[in-house]
Amino acid sequence: MISFELSEEQRAVQKVAHEFAEREIRPLAAEYDEREEYPEWFVEKAFRAGLTYTYVPEEYGGQGMDFLTACIVNEELSWGCCGFATILGANNLGVTPLLVAGNEEQKRKYLLDLTSRPSLAAMALTEPEAGSDAGAVRTTAVRDGDFYVLNGTKCFISNGGIADLHTVYASTDPSKGTRGLSCFLVPKGTPGLSAGKKERKMGVRASVTSEVILSDCRVPAEDLLGAEGQGFKIAMITLDKARVNVASGSVGIARAALEAALDYARQRIQFGRPIIENQAIQFMLADMDMDVEAGRLLYMKAAWLETKGLPFTREAAMAKTFCSDMAMRVTTDVVQVFGGYGYMRDYPVEKYMRDAKINQIWDGTNQIQRLVMARSLMAR
Amino acid sequence: MNLVVCVKRVPDTAESEVHIDASGKDIDKSRLSFGINECDNYAVEEAIQIKERLGGTVTVISLGPKENDEVIRMALAKGGDEAIRLEDEAFDGGDGFAVAKALAAAIKGLEFDIVFTGALADDDGYAVVPAALGELLGVPHATYVKKVEILEDGKRAKVGRELEGGLLEFLEIELPCVLGIQTGINEPRYASFKGIKQAAKKEIAIKSAADLGLDPSEVGESGSWAVLEKFTPPVVGEMAEILEGDPEETAAKLAAILKEKGLV
């Protein structure tokens, strides 16, 4: 038996997230995008609404949602604004290595603190020369007694530099490439940890994206996650989840854009009638609707597999790629439906297009995702 | 404090086009989304905040079909303790007075210090229930309440009522009482996932007219004082003067009117 029905609880939390997005995020989304400013008040508001650290288990102070429910919440938040949703998404991403590989002591120490207050987390993997090629990470971690000394520069880090906890990947053995990577817990205030350049972005501009600089940053050995050399594996398991999250956020953006197009096409009069009466517009809207529906099914399937404890690397890659490509396509077409007005910043749709784009790039480009899918296919 | 809060599930018409249905006595609700009546959302929050300050229980009551459970459960998820839903064909088509009769019958069986309702409903907007409920329960009531302070003896409350022009009228009211809550009195919380999961396990007691000792003729359409005849859309332009002509002409006419009325 197959069921596409959400549970009563899932529908309820979906409604809560939707109302939160509608009331707290949407009215301010354009302003923070325009000013490219991080909304300091937002995390506290989300914390009070119970929308932070969604899939961290209750025993560690999180909301205890299963992964599918967390993705449903993210779709709604991204429907409100992908930039705002990114702040909370980066939180989940930042603590996922801890959930994946942390020992009980580490989880208690860090998660219980982060989840007890409005806080931020960040995962720092990417470097200027190590994007798709994670094995090229140049940040090093050298053992010194009971400490590791970290040196290097991370870039494009969401919540970077302002996070209360950074999970940082560094090489403990540069000769081994990806097998030499290790993951460390680096809390705010650790000497040698600092924020570098804050990036100026095309989209998701309410979220901080920054360089993170590690300069003789001394991390206690007990803050190594798992064992030396396990970093790459931790990152890949973490990214599988992040990719499904990206997929759900892309569906949120596309849905918001489609709704805007439908409203506009009903109101916009040309040649004496609403443009929605033209089949050319109807077919564009129909394609968008089909796209959004297909995207949602794909991310939900991937998230459902995770929830069941089944392998989902292939489906995560598919969902991430399909949904972000879909959101790019849909938002581009929505700007077209709006015509000249769509290109103007007075309407929200050009922002949807700018916000959609990053989803094809981050958490593994869509080209890397296709490699993942192809490898899975060839392994059959 | 034993607190009761009455909630109504209403269609969200704020940003939707509203059409009259084939019966002519209702709007077409097939494409509308539903949720808690806005004032009631504030009433729920006020009840829960008072419970959190002074202890006690919050009982949530709603009249309507199973779909209302969604609204009831959300109130339970935020901190409500018990829930009752009044469901009976006999309740159909009731006006505010008939609804208040059913609610009063359910509340009479409970110990209560304050009954909260919304000041008015987003759909029919009669604003009858809080006043009628106060009369039927034989307790004092206040409506359009924007401030509630329970006095130290726990037997009286100081309430601020919203008047025209942003003025507040303060009065002391003896408990038990009925308060019709106005929007803006507080900042309604969002239900957490934990709360939602706990609420899902709670039982909602279903009561029919017979369970409440009500004769079907007393409630619903037959127990109503107001009879709904038909809905009509407002006539466009009846009260408005439509300026005609090209933009220059209409602008000149508009300017003349604004000057004549002393508005500029």
XYZ file of C-alpha atoms in Angstrom:
644
model
C 0.000 0.000 0.000
C 1.304 3.424 -0.909
C 0.174 6.610 0.728
C 0.740 10.220 -0.249
C -1.079 11.504 2.791
C 0.689 13.589 5.406
C -0.066 12.758 9.028
C -2.270 15.062 11.079
C 0.824 16.270 12.950
C 2.704 16.937 9.720
C -0.198 18.960 8.359
C -0.381 20.922 11.614
C 3.312 21.806 11.673
C 3.156 22.617 7.965
C 0.401 25.087 8.774
C 2.410 26.606 11.627
C 5.458 27.033 9.372
C 3.286 28.505 6.636
C 1.732 31.057 8.988
C 5.142 31.909 10.390
C 6.472 32.463 6.864
C 3.442 34.516 5.904
C 3.411 36.751 8.989
C 7.011 37.039 10.076
C 9.092 36.521 6.938
C 7.185 37.661 3.860
C 6.442 41.239 4.941
C 10.179 41.875 5.430
C 11.766 39.624 2.802
C 12.117 42.299 0.121
C 13.562 44.831 2.545
C 16.305 42.547 3.863
C 17.079 41.401 0.331
C 17.419 44.990 -0.842
C 19.571 46.040 2.108
C 21.487 42.745 2.024
C 21.234 42.662 5.766
C 21.109 39.824 8.262
C 17.928 40.040 10.384
C 19.322 39.748 13.901
C 15.881 39.314 15.467
C 14.906 36.424 13.260
C 16.572 33.520 15.041
C 14.937 34.451 18.328
C 11.543 34.607 16.658
C 12.083 31.228 14.994
C 13.382 29.802 18.277
C 10.229 30.890 20.116
C 8.086 29.446 17.331
C 9.853 26.079 17.664
C 11.307 26.164 14.159
C 15.028 25.922 14.936
C 17.069 22.686 14.874
C 14.020 20.933 13.496
C 15.414 17.416 13.162
C 17.675 17.421 16.208
C 16.179 14.767 18.550
C 14.210 15.965 21.570
C 16.721 14.356 23.951
C 19.233 16.937 22.729
C 16.737 19.780 22.969
C 15.751 19.866 19.286
C 12.253 19.818 17.870
C 12.483 16.081 17.283
C 10.910 16.147 13.833
C 11.560 13.270 11.503
C 13.516 14.364 8.446
C 10.498 14.445 6.114
C 8.615 16.740 8.491
C 11.674 18.998 8.757
C 11.790 19.250 4.947
C 8.075 20.099 4.812
C 8.784 22.942 7.264
C 11.698 24.126 5.133
C 9.510 24.213 2.022
C 7.128 26.585 3.801
C 9.902 28.800 5.178
C 11.479 29.030 1.716
C 8.075 29.875 0.293
C 8.350 32.884 2.612
C 11.951 33.720 1.656
C 14.817 31.402 0.771
C 17.291 33.812 2.406
C 15.564 33.638 5.779
C 15.108 29.867 5.453
C 18.832 29.557 4.751
C 19.655 30.929 8.208
C 17.794 28.020 9.818
C 18.891 25.546 7.144
C 22.536 26.406 7.829
C 21.859 25.749 11.521
C 20.664 22.248 10.735
C 23.601 21.736 8.384
C 26.033 22.994 11.027
C 24.958 20.484 13.668
C 24.374 17.502 11.368
C 28.043 16.351 11.511
C 27.594 16.266 15.278
C 24.447 14.137 14.921
C 26.213 11.882 12.425
C 29.503 11.325 14.217
C 29.398 12.937 17.664
C 29.843 10.858 20.801
C 27.317 11.176 23.606
C 29.446 13.665 25.539
C 29.945 15.912 22.504
C 26.278 15.826 21.597
C 25.202 16.675 25.134
C 27.761 19.452 25.535
C 27.101 21.256 22.266
C 23.552 20.399 21.197
C 21.909 21.005 24.561
C 23.536 24.435 24.659
C 22.666 25.413 21.083
C 19.080 24.226 21.255
C 18.372 25.924 24.593
C 18.622 29.446 23.162
C 18.434 31.390 19.914
C 21.741 30.328 18.368
C 23.474 29.766 15.057
C 25.563 26.931 13.676
C 27.601 26.631 10.489
C 29.410 23.942 8.570
C 32.747 24.996 7.073
C 33.988 22.714 4.313
C 34.409 24.802 1.136
C 37.648 26.624 0.388
C 38.724 28.875 -2.487
C 40.479 25.906 -4.163
C 38.230 23.181 -2.770
C 34.672 23.411 -4.028
C 33.505 20.310 -5.878
C 36.942 18.839 -5.166
C 36.641 18.476 -1.396
C 39.859 16.456 -1.274
C 41.771 19.635 -2.135
C 41.054 21.162 1.292
C 44.199 22.999 2.372
C 43.185 23.814 5.936
C 45.393 21.733 8.176
C 44.989 20.361 11.677
C 48.251 19.460 13.389
C 48.224 17.530 16.651
C 49.963 19.322 19.515
C 49.612 17.455 22.808
C 45.952 17.524 23.851
C 45.112 19.952 21.054
C 44.885 20.228 17.310
C 46.136 23.464 15.752
C 44.009 24.518 12.770
C 45.196 26.841 9.995
C 43.413 27.790 6.807
C 40.633 29.826 5.183
C 37.111 28.627 4.456
C 34.833 30.484 2.061
C 31.137 30.796 1.151
C 30.099 29.640 4.641
C 26.419 30.251 5.484
C 26.191 31.686 9.026
C 30.004 31.760 8.822
C 31.800 33.888 11.385
C 28.607 34.653 13.328
C 27.774 31.075 14.303
C 27.966 29.878 17.909
C 29.417 26.620 16.635
C 31.357 25.889 13.440
C 31.922 22.326 12.314
C 35.208 22.689 10.455
C 36.879 20.252 8.066
C 40.658 20.202 8.061
C 43.293 17.813 6.838
C 45.108 15.827 9.478
C 47.088 14.095 6.716
C 47.345 16.105 3.476
C 49.052 13.177 1.690
C 45.823 11.175 1.846
C 43.432 13.608 0.091
C 39.828 12.994 1.099
C 40.947 10.175 3.411
C 43.041 12.660 5.358
C 40.105 14.952 6.187
C 38.863 15.311 9.753
C 35.995 17.248 11.263
C 36.293 19.499 14.331
C 33.888 21.308 16.615
C 34.956 24.931 16.914
C 32.772 27.064 19.201
C 32.516 30.826 18.981
C 35.246 32.605 20.895
C 37.918 29.967 20.231
C 41.162 31.965 19.891
C 42.293 31.992 16.257
C 38.765 31.650 14.822
C 37.541 34.745 13.010
C 35.211 35.951 10.282
C 36.750 37.058 7.010
C 35.097 38.835 4.131
C 31.305 38.939 4.135
C 30.217 38.086 0.608
C 27.930 40.271 -1.527
C 25.494 37.948 -3.204
C 23.061 37.636 -6.095
C 20.343 36.071 -3.930
C 19.526 34.653 -0.476
C 20.782 37.997 0.765
C 19.181 37.938 4.236
C 21.577 35.111 5.071
C 25.199 35.810 5.985
C 27.770 34.136 3.746
C 31.302 34.692 4.918
C 34.878 33.583 4.919
C 35.956 31.813 8.078
C 39.594 32.165 9.007
C 41.474 29.737 11.236
C 44.783 31.099 12.411
C 46.684 28.906 14.868
C 43.248 27.993 16.162
C 43.722 25.538 19.051
C 40.956 22.971 19.345
C 40.955 20.437 22.218
C 41.498 16.897 20.928
C 38.185 15.845 22.483
C 36.439 18.136 19.957
C 37.482 15.967 17.018
C 34.364 14.320 15.576
C 34.745 10.572 15.087
C 38.341 9.707 14.302
C 41.060 11.273 12.181
C 40.385 10.641 8.498
C 36.605 10.282 8.894
C 35.867 13.868 7.863
C 35.010 13.157 4.235
C 32.599 10.393 5.149
C 30.927 12.652 7.744
C 30.631 15.413 5.150
C 29.059 13.108 2.559
C 26.436 11.748 4.983
C 25.686 15.319 6.101
C 25.415 16.553 2.526
C 22.944 13.825 1.573
C 20.528 15.362 4.062
C 21.424 18.908 3.079
C 20.633 18.106 -0.554
C 17.112 16.979 0.239
C 16.703 20.145 2.272
C 17.864 22.206 -0.723
C 15.318 20.351 -2.840
C 12.484 21.187 -0.442
C 13.542 24.836 -0.351
C 13.631 24.968 -4.154
C 10.067 23.662 -4.251
C 9.108 26.433 -1.805
C 10.565 29.123 -4.068
C 8.980 27.664 -7.208
C 5.601 27.408 -5.513
C 5.739 31.017 -4.352
C 6.662 32.102 -7.887
C 3.867 30.053 -9.450
C 1.304 31.554 -7.053
C 2.504 35.045 -7.955
C 2.240 34.255 -11.677
C -1.261 32.854 -11.316
C -2.452 35.958 -9.475
C -0.792 38.287 -11.923
C -2.058 36.478 -15.030
C -5.603 36.792 -13.711
C -5.260 40.540 -13.133
C -3.118 41.696 -16.022
C -5.292 42.950 -18.875
C -3.866 43.071 -22.392
C -5.909 43.231 -25.594
C -8.951 43.735 -23.405
C -8.802 40.524 -21.409
C -6.765 38.925 -18.621
C -3.606 37.361 -20.054
C -4.505 34.051 -18.348
C -7.116 33.598 -21.074
C -4.269 33.086 -23.547
C -3.353 29.463 -24.035
C 0.312 30.460 -24.262
C 0.138 31.637 -20.637
C -2.045 28.725 -19.520
C 0.475 26.214 -20.852
C 3.346 27.954 -19.078
C 1.384 27.854 -15.822
C 0.440 24.212 -16.385
C 4.090 23.281 -16.923
C 5.050 25.113 -13.731
C 2.370 23.345 -11.738
C 3.498 19.968 -13.086
C 7.111 20.835 -12.249
C 6.357 21.862 -8.686
C 4.285 18.736 -8.092
C 6.986 16.452 -9.499
C 9.648 18.211 -7.438
C 7.683 17.829 -4.260
C 7.153 14.111 -4.836
C 10.858 13.631 -5.450
C 12.090 15.433 -2.337
C 9.437 13.756 -0.201
C 10.455 10.333 -1.500
C 14.110 11.038 -0.686
C 13.230 12.345 2.782
C 10.928 9.393 3.373
C 13.764 6.973 2.584
C 15.950 8.751 5.153
C 13.150 8.570 7.695
C 12.895 4.805 7.078
C 16.640 4.408 7.573
C 17.106 3.304 3.948
C 19.891 4.458 1.589
C 18.959 7.702 -0.122
C 22.140 9.127 -1.635
C 20.863 8.581 -5.181
C 17.426 10.040 -4.465
C 18.944 12.994 -2.580
C 21.072 13.834 -5.626
C 18.065 13.469 -7.925
C 15.818 15.588 -5.730
C 18.420 18.327 -5.308
C 19.158 18.485 -9.027
C 15.622 18.190 -10.306
C 14.128 20.640 -7.804
C 16.770 23.334 -8.185
C 16.790 23.088 -11.996
C 12.993 23.121 -11.819
C 12.937 26.197 -9.577
C 15.284 28.002 -11.970
C 13.054 27.111 -14.913
C 9.829 28.038 -13.127
C 11.084 31.342 -11.713
C 12.518 32.334 -15.107
C 9.154 31.623 -16.738
C 7.340 33.506 -13.987
C 9.403 36.610 -14.744
C 8.365 36.092 -18.385
C 4.680 35.957 -17.435
C 5.120 39.267 -15.604
C 6.862 40.741 -18.656
C 8.612 44.070 -18.046
C 7.136 44.330 -14.574
C 8.721 41.017 -13.655
C 12.159 42.430 -14.396
C 11.558 45.324 -12.013
C 12.366 45.027 -8.312
C 8.892 46.332 -7.407
C 7.570 42.785 -7.822
C 8.938 39.789 -5.902
C 9.533 37.552 -8.889
C 13.025 38.669 -9.951
C 14.088 37.865 -6.381
C 12.683 34.357 -6.721
C 14.844 33.921 -9.824
C 17.962 35.167 -8.011
C 17.203 33.011 -4.963
C 16.576 29.926 -7.100
C 20.001 30.080 -8.756
C 22.125 29.249 -5.710
C 20.267 25.989 -5.258
C 21.829 24.651 -8.453
C 25.246 25.402 -7.003
C 25.527 24.859 -3.258
C 25.709 21.584 -1.348
C 27.305 20.015 -4.416
C 26.724 21.509 -7.859
C 24.139 19.872 -10.043
C 27.000 18.563 -12.181
C 28.448 16.777 -9.124
C 24.953 15.451 -8.378
C 24.770 13.942 -11.845
C 28.097 12.228 -11.154
C 26.575 10.784 -7.979
C 23.558 9.559 -9.926
C 25.675 8.113 -12.732
C 27.935 6.254 -10.280
C 24.910 4.776 -8.600
C 23.587 3.703 -12.001
C 26.895 2.212 -13.108
C 27.235 0.269 -9.858
C 24.141 -1.765 -10.735
C -8.078 29.779 37.376
C -10.388 27.614 35.323
C -10.495 29.123 31.895
C -12.706 28.276 28.950
C -12.034 29.501 25.445
C -14.513 29.272 22.573
C -13.042 28.995 19.085
C -14.586 29.116 15.624
C -13.203 27.746 12.379
C -13.713 30.233 9.570
C -12.766 30.526 5.895
C -9.841 32.798 5.123
C -11.321 35.434 2.851
C -8.716 38.173 3.338
C -6.910 37.581 0.076
C -9.401 35.500 -1.887
C -12.191 36.412 -4.223
C -15.506 35.667 -2.553
C -18.495 34.446 -4.555
C -22.059 33.751 -3.414
C -22.983 30.080 -3.847
C -26.035 28.582 -5.604
C -28.193 28.650 -2.453
C -27.773 32.430 -2.251
C -27.406 32.083 1.517
C -23.711 31.352 1.756
C -20.430 31.948 0.011
C -18.704 29.337 -2.134
C -16.153 27.881 0.263
C -14.871 25.097 -1.962
C -11.622 26.893 -2.852
C -11.020 28.661 0.438
C -8.603 27.647 3.150
C -9.812 27.548 6.732
C -8.326 28.429 10.067
C -9.069 29.769 13.495
C -11.062 33.014 13.665
C -8.510 35.771 14.170
C -9.895 37.212 17.445
C -10.221 33.672 18.822
C -6.517 33.123 18.242
C -5.831 36.035 20.594
C -8.430 34.694 23.049
C -6.605 31.337 23.149
C -3.305 33.097 23.814
C -4.799 35.236 26.587
C -6.261 32.181 28.309
C -2.982 30.271 28.082
C -0.950 33.230 29.352
C -3.234 33.587 32.390
C -2.965 29.851 33.063
C 0.822 30.067 32.833
C 0.860 32.945 35.325
C -1.737 31.742 37.807
C -2.111 28.013 37.195
C -5.346 26.196 36.386
C -6.732 24.672 33.224
C -7.799 25.826 29.792
C -10.766 24.079 28.190
C -11.261 24.647 24.468
C -14.785 24.516 23.042
C -15.864 24.694 19.423
C -19.188 24.199 17.699
C -19.039 22.509 14.330
C -18.088 19.424 12.315
C -15.022 17.194 12.595
C -13.005 19.664 10.516
C -13.016 21.930 13.580
C -10.726 19.450 15.332
C -7.821 20.999 13.443
C -8.468 24.345 15.127
C -9.117 22.735 18.505
C -5.920 20.667 18.349
C -3.854 23.730 17.483
C -5.201 25.428 20.644
C -4.381 22.281 22.655
C -0.885 22.258 21.115
C -0.303 25.774 22.377
C -1.203 24.821 25.956
C -4.913 23.954 26.178
C -5.776 21.064 28.503
C -9.229 19.760 27.618
C -11.444 20.016 24.581
C -15.130 19.747 23.768
C -16.694 19.869 20.310
C -20.415 20.443 19.917
C -21.707 18.543 16.936
C -25.301 17.939 15.982
C -27.370 18.543 12.846
C -29.712 20.472 15.153
C -27.024 23.170 15.503
C -26.967 23.909 11.747
C -27.926 27.356 10.535
C -27.902 28.960 13.956
C -27.344 32.687 14.492
C -25.041 34.073 17.175
C -27.722 33.705 19.818
C -28.418 30.063 18.978
C -24.669 29.339 18.986
C -24.373 31.031 22.390
C -27.196 28.818 23.723
C -25.300 25.676 22.739
C -22.010 27.005 24.133
C -23.691 28.108 27.383
C -25.205 24.660 27.861
C -21.756 23.099 27.500
C -20.069 25.641 29.797
C -22.706 25.357 32.536
C -21.433 21.873 33.276
C -17.913 23.194 33.929
C -16.349 25.129 36.754
C -15.097 28.358 35.253
C -13.622 31.702 36.258
C -13.378 33.290 32.825
C -14.881 32.324 29.488
C -12.964 33.796 26.559
C -14.374 34.262 23.088
C -13.264 36.368 20.161
C -14.951 39.783 20.046
C -16.418 38.949 16.656
C -16.131 36.395 13.878
C -14.345 37.026 10.593
C -17.125 35.386 8.571
C -20.517 36.672 9.770
C -19.206 39.417 12.072
C -22.303 39.609 14.297
C -20.267 40.077 17.525
C -23.188 38.540 19.435
C -21.694 35.485 21.142
C -19.782 37.067 24.065
C -22.696 39.247 25.158
C -25.309 36.519 24.678
C -23.115 34.007 26.483
C -22.754 36.358 29.469
C -26.531 36.761 29.698
C -27.246 33.051 29.302
C -24.664 32.105 31.939
C -25.899 34.867 34.219
C -22.437 36.426 34.608
C -21.034 39.840 33.646
C -19.360 40.290 30.279
C -17.115 42.741 28.450
C -16.341 42.872 24.754
C -13.577 44.297 22.539
C -11.236 43.561 25.431
C -7.638 44.597 24.820
C -6.266 44.253 28.327
C -6.934 41.787 31.144
C -5.450 41.988 34.611
C -6.601 39.555 37.296
C -6.757 41.461 40.595
C -4.985 40.111 43.665
C -8.014 38.642 45.364
C -8.559 36.459 42.285
C -12.236 37.360 42.328
C -12.160 40.397 40.090
C -10.403 41.498 36.923
C -9.531 44.881 35.527
C -10.270 44.909 31.815
C -9.556 47.504 29.151
C -12.134 47.790 26.358
C -11.237 49.264 22.996
C -13.295 52.322 22.079
C -13.234 54.487 18.978
C -10.084 56.429 18.219
C -7.760 54.088 20.085
C -9.167 54.926 23.517
C -9.345 52.246 26.188
C -12.158 52.120 28.721
C -11.096 50.442 31.961
C -13.566 48.701 34.196
C -13.563 46.212 37.016
C -15.486 43.047 36.446
C -16.367 40.297 38.883
C -15.455 36.726 38.161
C -16.805 34.505 36.817
C -17.280 36.487 33.628
C -17.213 36.338 29.823
C -14.622 38.354 27.911
C -14.816 38.980 24.157
C -11.206 39.453 23.108
C -10.054 41.921 20.466
C -7.046 41.342 18.190
C -3.774 42.907 19.290
C -4.212 42.173 23.010
C -1.142 39.912 22.951
C 1.215 38.194 20.554
C -0.236 34.758 19.771
C 2.402 32.053 19.934
C 3.055 29.394 17.333
C 2.338 25.806 18.306
C 5.532 23.770 18.632
C 5.969 20.326 17.109
C 6.190 18.863 20.610
C 2.915 20.542 21.535
C 1.311 19.301 18.320
C 2.354 15.715 19.081
C 1.008 15.910 22.632
C -2.247 17.472 21.416
C -2.732 14.648 18.925
C -3.011 12.219 21.842
C -5.655 14.222 23.699
C -9.297 13.308 23.516
C -11.883 15.750 22.209
C -15.238 15.147 23.921
C -18.106 15.274 21.403
C -21.447 16.548 22.685
C -24.801 16.533 20.890
C -27.792 18.756 21.675
C -29.280 15.870 23.687
C -26.032 15.453 25.662
C -26.345 19.118 26.638
C -30.019 18.756 27.562
C -31.107 20.974 24.702
C -34.230 20.431 22.638
C -33.446 20.633 18.885
C -36.020 23.418 18.534
C -34.009 25.640 20.888
C -30.856 25.667 18.762
C -29.792 25.928 15.131
C -32.029 27.690 12.633
C -35.227 27.074 14.631
C -33.689 28.517 17.779
C -32.422 31.657 16.044
C -33.785 35.174 16.258
C -32.190 36.302 13.029
C -33.147 34.615 9.783
C -30.687 34.766 6.918
C -32.634 35.526 3.741
C -29.988 36.000 1.087
C -26.547 37.373 0.279
C -26.129 40.106 -2.319
C -22.914 41.714 -3.498
C -22.702 45.426 -2.635
C -23.963 47.644 -5.435
C -20.973 49.265 -7.058
C -21.053 53.017 -7.457
C -24.223 53.752 -5.541
C -22.460 55.834 -2.953
C -19.603 56.885 -5.191
C -19.284 59.518 -7.814
C -17.453 58.134 -10.833
C -15.428 60.803 -12.615
C -15.416 60.431 -16.385
C -13.289 61.850 -19.152
C -9.634 61.755 -20.156
C -6.978 61.851 -17.408
C -6.584 65.637 -17.547
C -10.294 66.231 -17.183
C -10.753 63.737 -14.352
C -7.712 65.107 -12.534
C -9.138 68.650 -12.776
C -12.535 67.467 -11.516
C -10.912 65.583 -8.636
C -8.812 68.602 -7.681
C -11.927 70.808 -7.717
C -13.793 68.404 -5.411
C -10.865 68.122 -2.992
C -10.615 71.932 -2.859
C -14.349 72.371 -2.430
C -14.401 69.945 0.518
C -11.449 71.728 2.061
C -9.336 68.557 1.963
C -6.257 70.189 0.437
